[in-house]
Structure formats: structure tokens, C-alpha cells
Coordinates of C-alpha atoms and ligand atoms in Angstrom, one line a residue:
M24 CA 80.0 117.8 139.7
D25 CA 77.7 114.7 138.7
S26 CA 79.0 111.7 140.2
T27 CA 77.0 109.2 138.3
A28 CA 78.5 110.7 134.9
A29 CA 82.2 109.6 135.7
D30 CA 84.0 107.4 133.1
R31 CA 86.2 104.7 134.6
T32 CA 90.0 103.7 134.0
S33 CA 92.6 101.8 136.1
V34 CA 95.1 104.7 136.1
C35 CA 94.3 108.3 135.6
V36 CA 97.6 110.4 134.8
V37 CA 97.0 114.2 135.3
G38 CA 99.5 116.1 133.2
G39 CA 101.1 115.0 129.9
G40 CA 104.5 116.2 130.4
P41 CA 107.5 113.7 130.3
A42 CA 106.8 112.3 133.7
G43 CA 103.0 111.6 132.7
M44 CA 103.6 110.6 129.0
F45 CA 106.4 108.2 129.4
L46 CA 104.3 106.9 132.7
G47 CA 101.1 106.3 130.6
L48 CA 102.8 104.7 127.7
M49 CA 104.6 102.0 129.9
L50 CA 101.7 101.3 131.9
A51 CA 99.4 101.0 128.7
R52 CA 102.2 98.4 127.5
A53 CA 101.5 96.2 130.7
G54 CA 97.8 96.0 129.6
I55 CA 96.5 98.3 132.0
A56 CA 94.1 101.1 131.2
V57 CA 95.4 104.3 131.3
T58 CA 94.1 107.8 130.8
V59 CA 96.2 110.7 130.5
L60 CA 94.7 114.2 130.9
E61 CA 96.7 117.2 129.4
K62 CA 95.2 120.6 130.2
H63 CA 96.8 122.4 127.0
R64 CA 95.3 121.7 123.4
D65 CA 98.8 120.5 122.2
F66 CA 102.2 120.3 123.3
L67 CA 103.5 123.1 121.3
R68 CA 104.0 125.3 124.4
D69 CA 107.0 127.5 124.3
F70 CA 108.2 126.8 128.0
R71 CA 109.2 123.2 128.1
G72 CA 113.0 122.1 128.9
D73 CA 114.7 120.7 125.6
T74 CA 117.1 118.4 127.3
V75 CA 117.2 114.9 126.7
H76 CA 119.7 113.0 128.8
P77 CA 121.4 109.7 128.2
P78 CA 119.3 107.3 130.4
T79 CA 116.2 108.9 128.6
M80 CA 117.6 107.8 125.3
D81 CA 118.5 104.4 126.6
L82 CA 114.9 104.2 127.4
L83 CA 113.7 105.4 124.4
D84 CA 115.7 102.8 122.7
D85 CA 114.4 100.0 124.8
L86 CA 110.7 101.1 124.1
G87 CA 111.8 100.6 120.5
L88 CA 111.5 104.3 119.9
G89 CA 114.9 105.1 119.4
P90 CA 114.7 105.3 115.5
A91 CA 112.0 107.6 115.7
F92 CA 113.8 109.7 118.4
R93 CA 116.8 110.0 116.3
A94 CA 114.9 111.2 113.3
L95 CA 113.8 114.1 115.4
P96 CA 115.5 117.4 114.8
Q97 CA 118.0 117.8 117.3
R98 CA 121.7 119.0 118.6
R99 CA 124.0 117.2 120.8
I100 CA 125.7 118.7 123.8
E101 CA 128.9 116.2 124.6
Q102 CA 130.6 118.7 127.1
V103 CA 129.8 121.2 129.6
Q104 CA 131.9 124.3 129.9
A105 CA 131.9 127.1 132.7
P106 CA 133.1 130.5 131.3
F107 CA 135.4 132.5 133.0
S108 CA 136.9 135.9 131.9
G109 CA 140.2 134.1 131.6
G110 CA 138.6 131.7 129.2
S111 CA 136.4 128.5 129.9
L112 CA 136.6 125.2 131.8
R113 CA 135.7 122.0 130.6
V114 CA 133.8 120.7 133.6
A115 CA 132.0 117.7 132.2
D116 CA 132.9 115.6 129.3
L117 CA 130.0 113.3 128.5
R118 CA 131.6 111.4 125.8
A119 CA 133.4 109.6 128.7
L120 CA 130.3 108.1 129.6
P121 CA 129.8 104.1 128.4
G122 CA 127.4 103.5 125.6
P123 CA 126.1 104.9 122.5
N124 CA 124.0 107.8 124.2
N125 CA 127.0 109.7 125.6
F126 CA 125.8 113.3 125.1
V127 CA 122.5 115.4 125.8
A128 CA 120.1 115.9 123.1
M129 CA 118.5 119.2 122.8
V130 CA 115.3 118.3 121.3
P131 CA 112.1 120.8 121.4
Q132 CA 109.9 118.8 124.2
W133 CA 106.9 119.0 122.1
D134 CA 108.3 116.7 119.6
L135 CA 109.4 114.3 122.0
L136 CA 105.8 114.5 123.5
D137 CA 104.4 113.9 120.3
L138 CA 106.5 111.1 119.5
L139 CA 105.2 109.5 122.9
A140 CA 101.6 110.4 122.2
R141 CA 102.1 108.5 118.8
A142 CA 103.7 105.5 120.5
G143 CA 100.4 105.7 123.0
D144 CA 98.0 105.7 120.1
R145 CA 99.2 102.3 119.1
E146 CA 98.1 100.8 122.6
P147 CA 94.9 99.7 123.0
A148 CA 95.0 100.7 126.9
F149 CA 96.1 104.1 126.1
T150 CA 93.9 107.3 126.0
L151 CA 94.9 110.6 125.8
R152 CA 92.8 113.5 126.3
M153 CA 94.1 116.9 125.5
S154 CA 92.3 120.2 126.3
T155 CA 91.1 118.5 129.7
E156 CA 92.3 120.0 133.1
A157 CA 92.1 117.9 136.3
V158 CA 90.3 120.7 138.7
G159 CA 89.8 118.4 142.0
L160 CA 90.0 115.1 143.0
R161 CA 87.2 112.7 144.0
W162 CA 87.2 110.9 147.4
S163 CA 85.7 108.0 149.5
G164 CA 86.3 108.8 152.9
H165 CA 90.1 108.9 152.9
Q166 CA 90.4 107.3 149.5
V167 CA 91.1 109.1 146.3
T168 CA 88.8 107.6 143.7
G169 CA 89.2 109.8 140.9
V170 CA 89.4 113.4 139.1
D171 CA 86.9 116.3 138.1
Y172 CA 88.1 117.9 135.0
R173 CA 86.9 120.8 132.8
T174 CA 87.5 121.1 128.9
E175 CA 88.7 123.8 127.1
D176 CA 85.1 124.2 125.4
G177 CA 83.4 124.8 129.0
G178 CA 82.7 121.2 129.5
T179 CA 83.0 119.4 132.9
G180 CA 83.2 115.7 134.0
A181 CA 84.8 113.3 136.1
I182 CA 87.1 109.8 135.8
E183 CA 87.0 107.3 138.4
A184 CA 90.3 105.3 138.6
D185 CA 91.8 102.8 140.8
L186 CA 95.1 105.0 141.1
V187 CA 95.4 108.8 140.3
V188 CA 98.9 109.9 139.4
A189 CA 99.5 113.4 139.7
C190 CA 102.4 114.4 137.2
D191 CA 100.9 118.1 136.8
G192 CA 104.3 119.7 137.5
R193 CA 105.5 122.3 140.1
G194 CA 102.0 124.1 140.4
S195 CA 100.3 120.7 140.9
V196 CA 96.6 121.3 141.8
L197 CA 96.0 117.7 142.9
R198 CA 98.9 117.8 145.4
A199 CA 97.3 120.7 147.0
A200 CA 93.9 119.1 146.8
A201 CA 95.1 116.1 148.9
H202 CA 96.5 118.5 151.4
L203 CA 100.4 117.3 150.6
Q204 CA 102.4 120.1 151.7
P205 CA 106.0 120.2 150.3
R206 CA 109.1 121.5 152.1
S207 CA 110.4 124.8 150.3
Y208 CA 114.0 125.5 149.7
P209 CA 115.1 129.1 148.9
T210 CA 115.8 129.9 145.2
P211 CA 117.7 133.1 144.4
M212 CA 116.4 133.3 140.9
D213 CA 113.2 133.6 138.3
V214 CA 113.9 133.2 134.7
W215 CA 112.8 135.7 131.9
W216 CA 111.7 133.6 128.8
Y217 CA 111.7 135.3 125.7
R218 CA 112.7 135.0 121.8
V219 CA 115.3 136.9 119.8
P220 CA 115.8 136.7 116.2
R221 CA 118.8 134.6 115.2
H222 CA 121.0 135.0 111.9
D223 CA 122.9 132.2 110.3
S224 CA 126.1 134.3 111.2
D225 CA 125.5 133.6 115.2
P226 CA 127.0 131.2 117.2
S227 CA 125.0 127.6 116.9
G228 CA 123.6 125.4 119.8
I229 CA 123.5 126.5 123.2
T230 CA 125.2 129.6 124.1
A231 CA 125.7 131.2 127.9
L232 CA 125.9 134.7 128.3
I233 CA 127.3 136.3 131.5
S234 CA 127.3 140.1 132.2
R235 CA 127.8 141.7 135.6
R236 CA 124.6 140.6 137.2
R237 CA 122.9 138.3 134.8
A238 CA 123.4 134.9 133.2
A239 CA 121.4 134.0 130.0
V240 CA 121.1 130.7 128.4
L241 CA 120.4 130.9 124.6
I242 CA 118.8 127.9 122.9
D243 CA 119.3 127.9 119.3
R244 CA 115.8 126.9 117.5
G245 CA 116.9 128.1 113.9
D246 CA 115.2 131.1 112.9
Y247 CA 115.2 132.4 116.8
W248 CA 116.9 132.2 120.1
Q249 CA 114.7 131.2 123.1
V250 CA 116.5 133.3 125.8
A251 CA 116.3 132.2 129.3
T252 CA 117.7 135.1 131.4
L253 CA 118.4 134.3 135.4
I254 CA 117.2 137.4 137.5
S255 CA 117.4 138.0 141.1
K256 CA 114.3 136.3 142.7
G257 CA 111.6 139.2 143.3
S258 CA 113.3 141.7 140.9
D259 CA 111.1 141.4 138.0
P260 CA 108.2 144.1 139.0
A261 CA 110.9 146.9 139.4
A262 CA 113.1 145.6 136.3
R263 CA 109.9 146.1 134.4
R264 CA 109.5 149.7 135.2
E265 CA 112.6 150.2 133.0
P266 CA 112.4 150.1 129.2
V267 CA 112.4 146.7 127.8
G268 CA 115.5 147.4 125.3
G269 CA 117.8 147.7 128.4
L270 CA 117.4 143.7 128.4
L271 CA 118.9 143.1 125.0
R272 CA 121.4 146.0 125.3
D273 CA 122.6 143.9 128.5
L274 CA 122.7 140.7 126.8
A275 CA 124.6 142.1 123.8
T276 CA 127.5 143.5 126.3
S277 CA 128.6 140.0 126.5
G278 CA 127.5 138.7 123.1
P279 CA 128.3 141.7 121.0
W280 CA 127.0 139.8 117.8
L281 CA 123.6 140.6 119.3
A282 CA 124.4 144.4 119.0
D283 CA 122.3 144.8 115.6
R284 CA 119.1 143.3 117.5
T285 CA 118.6 145.3 120.8
D286 CA 115.3 146.7 119.4
A287 CA 114.0 143.1 118.8
L288 CA 111.6 143.3 122.1
S289 CA 108.9 146.1 121.6
S290 CA 107.3 145.4 124.9
W291 CA 107.6 143.5 128.4
D292 CA 104.5 141.4 127.1
E293 CA 106.9 139.4 125.1
V294 CA 108.9 138.6 128.4
K295 CA 107.6 135.7 130.3
T296 CA 108.6 135.4 134.0
L297 CA 108.9 132.0 135.2
D298 CA 108.9 131.7 139.1
V299 CA 111.6 128.9 139.9
K300 CA 110.8 126.8 142.7
L301 CA 112.7 124.1 144.6
D302 CA 110.6 121.9 147.0
R303 CA 110.0 118.3 147.9
L304 CA 107.0 116.6 149.4
P305 CA 107.7 114.6 152.6
R306 CA 105.3 112.2 151.6
W307 CA 104.3 111.5 148.0
H308 CA 101.3 109.7 148.3
V309 CA 97.9 109.2 149.9
D310 CA 95.5 106.4 149.7
G311 CA 94.6 106.2 145.9
L312 CA 96.9 109.1 144.7
L313 CA 100.7 109.2 144.0
C314 CA 102.7 112.3 143.0
L315 CA 105.6 112.2 140.8
G316 CA 108.2 114.4 138.9
D317 CA 107.8 118.1 139.5
A318 CA 104.6 117.7 141.4
A319 CA 106.5 115.6 144.1
H320 CA 109.9 117.6 143.8
A321 CA 109.8 121.0 142.0
M322 CA 113.3 121.1 140.2
S323 CA 115.4 124.5 139.6
P324 CA 116.2 124.8 136.1
V325 CA 120.0 124.7 137.3
G326 CA 121.7 121.7 135.5
G327 CA 118.7 121.1 133.4
V328 CA 118.2 117.7 135.1
G329 CA 114.6 117.7 136.2
I330 CA 113.4 116.1 133.0
N331 CA 115.4 113.2 133.4
L332 CA 114.5 112.8 137.3
A333 CA 110.9 113.1 136.5
V334 CA 111.4 110.4 133.8
Q335 CA 113.0 108.3 135.9
D336 CA 110.4 108.3 138.4
A337 CA 107.8 107.4 135.9
V338 CA 110.0 104.1 134.8
A339 CA 110.3 103.2 138.6
A340 CA 106.6 103.9 139.2
A341 CA 105.4 101.6 136.0
R342 CA 107.9 98.9 137.3
L343 CA 106.6 98.7 140.8
L344 CA 103.1 99.4 140.4
A345 CA 102.3 97.3 137.2
G346 CA 102.0 94.0 139.2
P347 CA 99.8 95.3 142.1
L348 CA 97.6 97.4 139.5
R349 CA 97.1 94.1 137.4
A350 CA 96.0 92.3 140.4
G351 CA 93.7 95.2 141.2
R352 CA 95.3 95.7 144.6
V353 CA 97.5 99.0 144.9
S354 CA 98.2 99.7 148.6
T355 CA 99.6 102.5 150.2
Q356 CA 102.8 100.4 150.9
D357 CA 103.1 99.9 147.1
L358 CA 102.8 103.8 146.5
A359 CA 105.3 104.4 149.3
R360 CA 107.9 102.1 147.8
V361 CA 108.1 104.4 144.8
R362 CA 109.1 107.2 147.1
R363 CA 111.3 105.2 149.0
R364 CA 113.3 103.7 145.7
R365 CA 113.3 107.7 144.2
W366 CA 114.1 109.3 147.5
L367 CA 118.0 109.0 147.2
P368 CA 118.5 110.5 143.5
T369 CA 116.1 113.3 144.3
V370 CA 117.8 114.2 147.4
V371 CA 121.2 114.3 145.8
V372 CA 120.2 116.3 142.6
Q373 CA 118.1 118.8 144.6
G374 CA 121.1 119.0 147.2
V375 CA 123.6 119.9 144.1
Q376 CA 121.2 122.5 143.3
R377 CA 120.9 124.1 146.5
V378 CA 124.7 124.3 147.0
L379 CA 125.0 125.9 143.4
H380 CA 122.2 128.6 144.2
A381 CA 123.8 129.3 147.5
K382 CA 127.5 129.4 146.4
G383 CA 127.4 130.5 142.8
L384 CA 124.1 131.9 141.6
R385 CA 122.9 134.3 144.6
P386 CA 126.1 136.0 145.2
A387 CA 126.6 136.5 141.4
L388 CA 122.8 137.7 140.9
E389 CA 123.0 140.0 144.0
G390 CA 126.2 141.6 142.3
R391 CA 128.4 140.4 145.2
V392 CA 130.6 138.5 142.5
D393 CA 131.3 139.5 139.1
L394 CA 130.8 136.6 137.1
T395 CA 132.9 138.1 134.3
G396 CA 135.7 139.2 136.5
S397 CA 136.9 135.8 137.9
T398 CA 140.2 134.7 136.2
R399 CA 140.5 131.4 137.6
P400 CA 137.9 128.7 138.0
P401 CA 137.0 127.9 141.9
L402 CA 139.5 125.5 143.5
P403 CA 136.8 122.9 143.9
M404 CA 136.0 123.0 140.2
R405 CA 140.1 122.9 139.5
I406 CA 140.5 119.9 141.6
L407 CA 137.6 117.9 140.1
T408 CA 138.8 118.6 136.6
R409 CA 142.5 118.0 136.9
T410 CA 142.4 114.8 139.3
P411 CA 142.0 111.7 136.8
L412 CA 140.0 109.9 139.2
L413 CA 137.5 112.4 140.2
R414 CA 137.3 113.8 136.3
R415 CA 134.7 111.3 135.3
L416 CA 132.2 112.3 138.3
P417 CA 130.7 115.6 136.9
A418 CA 130.0 113.9 133.6
Q419 CA 128.4 110.8 135.5
V420 CA 126.3 113.4 137.8
V421 CA 125.1 115.5 134.8
G422 CA 124.5 112.9 132.2
R423 CA 123.3 110.1 134.0
G424 CA 122.1 111.2 137.5
V425 CA 122.4 109.1 140.4
V426 CA 120.3 105.9 139.8
T427 CA 119.2 104.7 136.5
E428 CA 115.9 102.9 136.8
P429 CA 115.7 99.6 134.4
T430 CA 113.2 99.5 131.8
P431 CA 110.3 97.0 132.8
D432 CA 110.1 94.1 130.3
F433 CA 106.7 94.5 129.8
A434 CA 107.3 97.9 128.2
R435 CA 110.2 96.7 125.8
R436 CA 109.7 96.6 122.1
A437 CA 112.2 95.6 119.3
P438 CA 113.0 99.0 117.4
E439 CA 110.2 100.3 115.6
P440 CA 110.7 101.5 112.1
I441 CA 109.9 105.4 111.8
G442 CA 106.6 106.8 110.6
Ligands
FAD523 C1 112.4 128.0 133.8 C2 113.1 126.6 133.9 C3 113.9 126.0 133.0 C4 114.2 124.5 133.0 N1 114.8 124.0 132.0 C5 114.9 122.8 132.2 C6 115.8 122.0 131.3 O1 116.4 122.7 130.3 N2 116.1 120.6 131.7 C7 115.5 119.9 132.5 O2 115.7 118.8 132.5 N3 114.8 120.5 133.2 C8 114.7 121.9 133.1 N4 113.5 122.5 134.0 C9 113.0 121.5 135.2 C10 111.9 120.9 134.5 O3 110.9 121.8 133.6 C11 110.8 120.0 135.3 O4 111.9 119.2 136.2 C12 110.4 118.8 134.4 O5 109.7 119.7 133.2 C13 109.4 117.9 135.3 O6 108.7 117.2 134.4 P1 107.1 116.7 134.7 O7 106.5 115.9 133.9 O8 107.1 116.4 136.3 O9 106.3 118.2 134.8 P2 105.9 119.2 133.6 O10 107.0 119.2 132.6 O11 106.0 120.7 134.3 O12 104.6 118.6 133.0 C14 103.5 118.9 133.5 C15 102.4 118.8 132.6 O13 101.0 118.9 133.4 C16 100.4 119.6 132.4 N5 99.1 120.2 133.7 C17 99.4 120.9 134.6 N6 98.2 121.0 135.4 C18 97.4 120.4 134.9 C19 95.9 120.0 135.2 N7 95.4 120.5 136.2 N8 95.3 119.1 134.2 C20 95.9 118.6 133.3 N9 97.2 118.5 132.8 C21 98.0 119.6 133.8 C22 100.9 120.6 132.0 O14 100.4 121.2 130.8 C23 102.2 119.7 131.7 O15 102.3 119.4 130.2 C24 113.5 123.7 134.2 C25 112.5 124.4 135.0 C26 112.3 126.0 134.9 C27 111.6 126.5 136.1

């Protein structure tokens, strides 16, 4: 690519997901020129987690975006229940958390990202380029100096930057281009992602359905259910040799209200397989490049906490790097400081996910445990939920995570009117 044709910015953020959009907005509010590249034409992608956790809502309040956020269509989750054939057990009651944002909001992620893009539009230092996919890094010796990109219409170009931030998710091309090798942990499952029509008489909100070897989470999106069925890792090719109708018939065994829709899927093409990864980079940076969110530590969907972790990475990075960026001197020590700050919460959350994979999901998906057959919750869960001193712990971990990053003063604004 032509090195003379490169545009210039202070920070080039690659990936307009939760980490990238929050980071871009906050740095722009510090007066730092930021360009965010997003490979898709819009945010309306079907696969985006929908959970917005209390720390993210606190952050939106701090950024002055609380009123606009609360005006988005959303549902609240205040409790987390674990189903058993003998009933269900409340494992976390988020209402016990302090502050007004003591629930998880279920918001289509494209609405949240659009809101951040609109807020970014109001910042002179913020540029968002949609349909622009980073394809590689630009180097000067061992220092990353920018990215090469291609656009949806076949164009190519380059951006030079003082700092490139890879927020391009769990398949990050930039971390690979920087030869940063993650340590991977085994995951027992992949996810089938598909839609089923929803009727008014169905349950509403989030619903979990558990059959003998599969667990599904159904997200209520008004006139359809977005379904995520957990399947045993690697079992997809063999399962696809069976008629697709069996998938919904299986679901209807635990959700009989779906029995009138078992022919809703006409082909396996309507069922997307999402490869679940759990990994973590030992080092999140090289000179001139920092990885954040899933690009630094790919998260399993278990617990629905990856978005919150990615957003908290962005807050820490904005706070720690705005000063050096404004001074025009971001050192590798500055970049290492971000990882040091975010290492503990990442390791703890991934550790919990690994335990849940090994002790809960793997035996269940391999058919060694009948999820529908257990009449009592496991002992640790009973202790946790019945001991007053411990009862708040799951709510704290699920709702707020391990460390909440303070919002930098330069990013704070008074509540902005909706519009
Ligand atoms: C099946 C599944 C379900 C999940 N459900 C949940 C959930 O409900 N709640 C939750 O909290 N977490 C969930 N997670 C985890 C969650 O998706 C991630 O932890 C979170 O999205 C990470 O945010 P991010 O901003 O780092 O990356 P992403 O959300 O992956 O965003 C990356 C962005 O970069 C863009 N991009 C990628 N490559 C390029 C490129 N080369 N150039 C330009 N742009 C690029 C992508 O289009 C995307 O917009 C789930 C994960 C899986 C696998």
C-alpha cells in the first residue's frame, strides 16, 4: 500500500464494539484526535451480546448519556435464577447492590453503539469510519505506526497514528499481525445462534430452557426470540447431518409453549455457529499498539460479563493514557500500566468461567450429568445463597465485576437531553 497516502491521527482505534466506541468517545473528550474504524456498514449485526451491567450504566450516567440510554427499548434483569428439576434457585439478587443501577439492562447492542456514535459526532476530535476494515499494521522498525485498511467498496488506504488500539474482538487481526500469541483455555461448547418467532402468549424477557444435553438461552426481541443453544464443542458438523427440525423439537421438550413452531427453521443456513473461545494475551502491547477487550482476552458467553469487562478496559486505558497522549509521548511503560491495572479482574472473571466450564457445562454437554434430573442445587451454591454474609457475593461478581474503573474527569458531562 502507498505509504505516502496515509491520513494522520493521534489514536486509531480498530473495532467499533463496546471497548472501541467507549474508548474513542472518552479520548475525544480529552481533546485527543481519535479515528475509530469499524468493518461493518452499521451496528445492526445480529450477534452482539445485549447485556449492559451496572458499572456500564454508571459510566453512561457520568458521560451525561444516562437519559438517552434509559430512553432505549430495554428490559431489566434483577435476579439470576438457576433452574433445577425441583424448581429454581435464586443465585444472585442484584437489587442488593448499592445505587440506582442495580440491575442488568438488556438492550440491543446496536442501539447502545448508535448512541455512542451520536455522542461521538458531537466531539470535534472524534471520527468514525464505518465499512472500513483494518487489514494489517504499519511499522517503523519495531514500532507500530498505523494501520492499512480496505473499504467495503474495494478501496484501500492507511492511517498513521501515535497509538493504535486493537479493539477488534476475539478474532483480532491486529494482535496476530503484532505476533502477540494468546494463551488459550479449553472451552466445552460452541453456540448455535438463530431466531424463532415469538407469540404474545410466550414468556417474556430472558428465558433459559434446559433439555437433557443442551441448554438454550432465549432473548426476547419482541416479535422473535433470539436463541443461543449451547452445543458440545466440535459437535456441529455431525449435528448438521440431521434434519434441522430436530433442533426446535428438542427445545420444545423443555419449553412446551414452542411446540406449535417446531417447523420454524427451514434450513441449517438459518443457524449460525459461533466458535466460543477463552484466551488471554500474556502481554497486551508492543511499541505503538495496545490490545483491549476480547482482542486482549477473549471471553466465553458464560455469565454474560465480557462486554462489561471490555468497557472497563476502555475506561482504564482512557484514564491512564490521555495524559501521555496529550503530551505526545506514550511509552511502552504507559501501555504496560493498562494491562497491570486490568490483569486481576480479567484473571478472576476468566477463572470463574473456566470453573463453570469444567464443573458445570462440560459434564452436562457430554451427557454425563442430566441437567434436568438434579433435584437439589450443588452444595457450594446452597451455602452461598443461604449464608447471609456470602449472599451478596454472586450479585457483586455478576453485577459489578471485580474492579470498577473511575470515570476520568475529562470525559464527564452533565446529563444531556434526549435527542
Ligand atoms: C456466543 C457468545 C455470546 C456472548 N454473549 C455475551 C453477553 O450476552 N454478554 C456479554 O457481556 N458478553 C457476551 N459475550 C462476550 C462478548 O461478546 C465479548 O466479551 C465482548 O463483545 C467484547 O467486546 P469488544 O468490544 O472487545 O469486542 P467485540 O464486541 O467483538 O467488537 C469488536 C468490533 O470490531 C469490529 N472488527 C473486527 N475486526 C475488525 C477489523 N479488522 N477492522 C475493523 N473493525 C473490526 C467488529 O465488527 C466489532 O464491531 C458473548 C460471547 C460469545 C462468543
